[in-house]
Amino acid sequence: MRLSLRLAATLSCSVLAFAALQAVPAQAQTASLPERVIVNLTETPSTSLAFNWRAEAGAGDGFIEYAILTPGPAYPAKAVRLPAQRTSAAFTTRDEQNVAADYYSVRLTGLTPDTQYVYRVGKEGAWSPWRQVKTAAAEVRPFTFLYMGDVQNDIRSMGGLAVRRALRQTPDAAFMLFAGDLINRADNDAEWGEWFDMDAHRLAETPSLMTPGNHEYMKPQGSTPQMLAPQWRLQFTLPENGPSDMLTETVYRVDYQGVRIISLDADMIDEDPQAARDQVAWLERQLADNPSRWTVVFLHYPLYSTARGRSGEELRAVLQPLFDRYHVDLVLAGHDHTYGRGRPHDQGPVYMVSNVGPKQYPLGDLNWTERKASGVQVFQQVEVSAARLTMRAFTMDGAPYDAFQLDKPGAGPARLTDLKPATPELILRREDQ
């Protein structure tokens, strides 16, 4: 088709103008962008938040800019810039040579409770997108959090698919709680990259809490004691209110809108007698002097196991007396790659084992569960208000699988109401999955 000279000239000018616009972007990116951006809860979540990210080795200083969210695009002009703590790390893992990066950590303090903030991280020429995050309320208010067991295997594809489903189905989640075995090989940096790639934007906007599993620990050449993956403390900034330096950022507590949340390092209880004693003594102090009505403990190993050939008896002997004495309400675990929920002897906490990843184990002979499953990927929504806690479990297709309610009008043990659906338990073989 022939074009008139006037039309051809007009099109040529338009193309040149468009090319000129494309050649001069609003903000040129001249260095590697921040990656593995994550926000963690602190011990004071109504007035502070913690942020981590990393960049290529030699990236230099990094910063965070933050402001209260505005109705329109005024927030960049109001942003405060703060420097981050930078750690340059280089190490060789069992699977990889010369893993090197600059890691950044920053805690924002003095924030306003129950407030939406925007933030970005990086530096001139290499900023992350602006993202939103919200502080907790200073008083008791209803909220919902997500609890997920082991992701561990096929992280970017199958494990991440279930995590993304959980986040889509819980768009108002106040935070996510991961019960260990985030990855499979403790120091494998590619696997850590997959974990952060599961849902990079939500990990940067929905705060997380995590406790280490046995797959976050390694024993180089069979050495003792075991070592926590070097990436753990480089990539996360978790509360440092635990019992000892050895357990920093693996054993801690957070008080969130009427709930005391306690992370225990189950692998160190199992592997190190001194670490076990330190945790038990510290745990009793946290339970005895507890301002919150609700208490949730999460750890990797279950006190009551669900997988074939496992028990949890040794952990029960150490921890259950304290859980019973101080009326702990909910104990959340992973490790067994199955699902189970029950209240043994009809008293004490409700114990749960869950598994959001694709790795599956056969069920053991269970006499303590009210609901169980194998061969399924499951996530849990936990809704909390002043006097009621409701847990709902879903399979990764979004179908309701289990539910219960705890009512606690005052001090003492909670009253349990079973709300599980009248559907068969899912005990799937591999070919049925």
PDB file of N, CA and C in Angstrom, residues 187-229:
ATOM      1  N   ASP A 187      23.121 -24.804  52.359  1.00  0.00           N
ATOM      2  CA  ASP A 187      23.925 -23.697  51.844  1.00  0.00           C
ATOM      3  C   ASP A 187      23.832 -23.557  50.332  1.00  0.00           C
ATOM      4  N   ASN A 188      22.897 -24.245  49.697  1.00  0.00           N
ATOM      5  CA  ASN A 188      22.783 -24.181  48.246  1.00  0.00           C
ATOM      6  C   ASN A 188      22.167 -22.849  47.843  1.00  0.00           C
ATOM      7  N   ASP A 189      22.983 -21.983  47.272  1.00  0.00           N
ATOM      8  CA  ASP A 189      22.518 -20.626  47.010  1.00  0.00           C
ATOM      9  C   ASP A 189      21.464 -20.582  45.913  1.00  0.00           C
ATOM     10  N   ALA A 190      21.534 -21.498  44.970  1.00  0.00           N
ATOM     11  CA  ALA A 190      20.512 -21.535  43.924  1.00  0.00           C
ATOM     12  C   ALA A 190      19.144 -21.855  44.517  1.00  0.00           C
ATOM     13  N   GLU A 191      19.107 -22.754  45.496  1.00  0.00           N
ATOM     14  CA  GLU A 191      17.829 -23.067  46.137  1.00  0.00           C
ATOM     15  C   GLU A 191      17.298 -21.869  46.920  1.00  0.00           C
ATOM     16  N   TRP A 192      18.180 -21.154  47.596  1.00  0.00           N
ATOM     17  CA  TRP A 192      17.731 -19.939  48.281  1.00  0.00           C
ATOM     18  C   TRP A 192      17.174 -18.937  47.268  1.00  0.00           C
ATOM     19  N   GLY A 193      17.814 -18.845  46.106  1.00  0.00           N
ATOM     20  CA  GLY A 193      17.285 -17.969  45.070  1.00  0.00           C
ATOM     21  C   GLY A 193      15.891 -18.386  44.630  1.00  0.00           C
ATOM     22  N   GLU A 194      15.668 -19.697  44.508  1.00  0.00           N
ATOM     23  CA  GLU A 194      14.333 -20.184  44.155  1.00  0.00           C
ATOM     24  C   GLU A 194      13.317 -19.815  45.230  1.00  0.00           C
ATOM     25  N   TRP A 195      13.719 -19.923  46.498  1.00  0.00           N
ATOM     26  CA  TRP A 195      12.776 -19.608  47.577  1.00  0.00           C
ATOM     27  C   TRP A 195      12.328 -18.144  47.472  1.00  0.00           C
ATOM     28  N   PHE A 196      13.263 -17.256  47.236  1.00  0.00           N
ATOM     29  CA  PHE A 196      12.895 -15.842  47.119  1.00  0.00           C
ATOM     30  C   PHE A 196      12.107 -15.561  45.841  1.00  0.00           C
ATOM     31  N   ASP A 197      12.273 -16.408  44.834  1.00  0.00           N
ATOM     32  CA  ASP A 197      11.549 -16.211  43.581  1.00  0.00           C
ATOM     33  C   ASP A 197      10.125 -16.759  43.626  1.00  0.00           C
ATOM     34  N   MET A 198       9.745 -17.452  44.706  1.00  0.00           N
ATOM     35  CA  MET A 198       8.391 -18.019  44.784  1.00  0.00           C
ATOM     36  C   MET A 198       7.338 -16.956  44.523  1.00  0.00           C
ATOM     37  N   ASP A 199       7.484 -15.837  45.192  1.00  0.00           N
ATOM     38  CA  ASP A 199       6.582 -14.694  45.007  1.00  0.00           C
ATOM     39  C   ASP A 199       7.322 -13.469  45.523  1.00  0.00           C
ATOM     40  N   ALA A 200       8.209 -12.948  44.684  1.00  0.00           N
ATOM     41  CA  ALA A 200       9.147 -11.917  45.134  1.00  0.00           C
ATOM     42  C   ALA A 200       8.437 -10.675  45.646  1.00  0.00           C
ATOM     43  N   HIS A 201       7.351 -10.274  45.002  1.00  0.00           N
ATOM     44  CA  HIS A 201       6.676  -9.047  45.436  1.00  0.00           C
ATOM     45  C   HIS A 201       5.985  -9.249  46.780  1.00  0.00           C
ATOM     46  N   ARG A 202       5.334 -10.384  46.998  1.00  0.00           N
ATOM     47  CA  ARG A 202       4.645 -10.582  48.270  1.00  0.00           C
ATOM     48  C   ARG A 202       5.638 -10.776  49.416  1.00  0.00           C
ATOM     49  N   LEU A 203       6.774 -11.439  49.160  1.00  0.00           N
ATOM     50  CA  LEU A 203       7.784 -11.556  50.209  1.00  0.00           C
ATOM     51  C   LEU A 203       8.328 -10.188  50.608  1.00  0.00           C
ATOM     52  N   ALA A 204       8.286  -9.244  49.683  1.00  0.00           N
ATOM     53  CA  ALA A 204       8.767  -7.894  49.970  1.00  0.00           C
ATOM     54  C   ALA A 204       7.685  -7.003  50.561  1.00  0.00           C
ATOM     55  N   GLU A 205       6.433  -7.481  50.607  1.00  0.00           N
ATOM     56  CA  GLU A 205       5.345  -6.650  51.116  1.00  0.00           C
ATOM     57  C   GLU A 205       4.607  -7.267  52.299  1.00  0.00           C
ATOM     58  N   THR A 206       4.633  -8.586  52.429  1.00  0.00           N
ATOM     59  CA  THR A 206       3.990  -9.272  53.551  1.00  0.00           C
ATOM     60  C   THR A 206       5.079  -9.772  54.486  1.00  0.00           C
ATOM     61  N   PRO A 207       5.171  -9.264  55.713  1.00  0.00           N
ATOM     62  CA  PRO A 207       6.256  -9.684  56.606  1.00  0.00           C
ATOM     63  C   PRO A 207       6.260 -11.191  56.845  1.00  0.00           C
ATOM     64  N   SER A 208       7.439 -11.711  57.123  1.00  0.00           N
ATOM     65  CA  SER A 208       7.622 -13.141  57.367  1.00  0.00           C
ATOM     66  C   SER A 208       8.292 -13.381  58.707  1.00  0.00           C
ATOM     67  N   LEU A 209       7.986 -14.540  59.277  1.00  0.00           N
ATOM     68  CA  LEU A 209       8.738 -15.127  60.376  1.00  0.00           C
ATOM     69  C   LEU A 209       9.074 -16.550  59.971  1.00  0.00           C
ATOM     70  N   MET A 210      10.272 -16.992  60.300  1.00  0.00           N
ATOM     71  CA  MET A 210      10.671 -18.348  59.962  1.00  0.00           C
ATOM     72  C   MET A 210      11.505 -18.948  61.075  1.00  0.00           C
ATOM     73  N   THR A 211      11.398 -20.253  61.219  1.00  0.00           N
ATOM     74  CA  THR A 211      12.226 -20.995  62.160  1.00  0.00           C
ATOM     75  C   THR A 211      13.027 -22.008  61.357  1.00  0.00           C
ATOM     76  N   PRO A 212      14.265 -22.311  61.735  1.00  0.00           N
ATOM     77  CA  PRO A 212      15.057 -23.223  60.907  1.00  0.00           C
ATOM     78  C   PRO A 212      14.645 -24.676  61.093  1.00  0.00           C
ATOM     79  N   GLY A 213      14.754 -25.432  60.010  1.00  0.00           N
ATOM     80  CA  GLY A 213      14.578 -26.874  60.065  1.00  0.00           C
ATOM     81  C   GLY A 213      15.914 -27.575  59.957  1.00  0.00           C
ATOM     82  N   ASN A 214      15.880 -28.890  59.962  1.00  0.00           N
ATOM     83  CA  ASN A 214      17.138 -29.637  59.849  1.00  0.00           C
ATOM     84  C   ASN A 214      17.821 -29.380  58.514  1.00  0.00           C
ATOM     85  N   HIS A 215      17.061 -29.001  57.479  1.00  0.00           N
ATOM     86  CA  HIS A 215      17.677 -28.736  56.178  1.00  0.00           C
ATOM     87  C   HIS A 215      18.262 -27.333  56.077  1.00  0.00           C
ATOM     88  N   GLU A 216      18.105 -26.522  57.103  1.00  0.00           N
ATOM     89  CA  GLU A 216      18.842 -25.255  57.180  1.00  0.00           C
ATOM     90  C   GLU A 216      20.176 -25.440  57.905  1.00  0.00           C
ATOM     91  N   TYR A 217      20.428 -26.619  58.402  1.00  0.00           N
ATOM     92  CA  TYR A 217      21.677 -26.919  59.100  1.00  0.00           C
ATOM     93  C   TYR A 217      22.522 -27.875  58.269  1.00  0.00           C
ATOM     94  N   MET A 218      23.827 -27.792  58.479  1.00  0.00           N
ATOM     95  CA  MET A 218      24.750 -28.679  57.773  1.00  0.00           C
ATOM     96  C   MET A 218      25.872 -29.083  58.716  1.00  0.00           C
ATOM     97  N   LYS A 219      26.466 -30.222  58.413  1.00  0.00           N
ATOM     98  CA  LYS A 219      27.632 -30.709  59.147  1.00  0.00           C
ATOM     99  C   LYS A 219      28.763 -30.893  58.143  1.00  0.00           C
ATOM    100  N   PRO A 220      29.553 -29.854  57.925  1.00  0.00           N
ATOM    101  CA  PRO A 220      30.623 -29.955  56.926  1.00  0.00           C
ATOM    102  C   PRO A 220      31.559 -31.110  57.228  1.00  0.00           C
ATOM    103  N   GLN A 221      31.644 -32.040  56.298  1.00  0.00           N
ATOM    104  CA  GLN A 221      32.505 -33.212  56.420  1.00  0.00           C
ATOM    105  C   GLN A 221      32.271 -33.940  57.738  1.00  0.00           C
ATOM    106  N   GLY A 222      31.005 -34.008  58.141  1.00  0.00           N
ATOM    107  CA  GLY A 222      30.652 -34.746  59.341  1.00  0.00           C
ATOM    108  C   GLY A 222      31.059 -34.086  60.632  1.00  0.00           C
ATOM    109  N   SER A 223      31.363 -32.789  60.597  1.00  0.00           N
ATOM    110  CA  SER A 223      31.860 -32.120  61.794  1.00  0.00           C
ATOM    111  C   SER A 223      30.751 -31.919  62.811  1.00  0.00           C
ATOM    112  N   THR A 224      31.141 -31.744  64.049  1.00  0.00           N
ATOM    113  CA  THR A 224      30.231 -31.408  65.135  1.00  0.00           C
ATOM    114  C   THR A 224      30.815 -30.192  65.852  1.00  0.00           C
ATOM    115  N   PRO A 225      30.075 -29.172  66.222  1.00  0.00           N
ATOM    116  CA  PRO A 225      28.618 -29.110  66.066  1.00  0.00           C
ATOM    117  C   PRO A 225      28.208 -28.758  64.648  1.00  0.00           C
ATOM    118  N   GLN A 226      26.926 -28.910  64.390  1.00  0.00           N
ATOM    119  CA  GLN A 226      26.380 -28.547  63.092  1.00  0.00           C
ATOM    120  C   GLN A 226      26.416 -27.033  62.913  1.00  0.00           C
ATOM    121  N   MET A 227      26.267 -26.605  61.677  1.00  0.00           N
ATOM    122  CA  MET A 227      26.340 -25.181  61.352  1.00  0.00           C
ATOM    123  C   MET A 227      25.062 -24.746  60.655  1.00  0.00           C
ATOM    124  N   LEU A 228      24.569 -23.570  61.049  1.00  0.00           N
ATOM    125  CA  LEU A 228      23.439 -22.965  60.366  1.00  0.00           C
ATOM    126  C   LEU A 228      23.900 -22.450  59.004  1.00  0.00           C
ATOM    127  N   ALA A 229      23.065 -22.596  57.996  1.00  0.00           N
ATOM    128  CA  ALA A 229      23.405 -22.102  56.660  1.00  0.00           C
ATOM    129  C   ALA A 229      23.862 -20.648  56.731  1.00  0.00           C
TER     130      ALA A 229
END
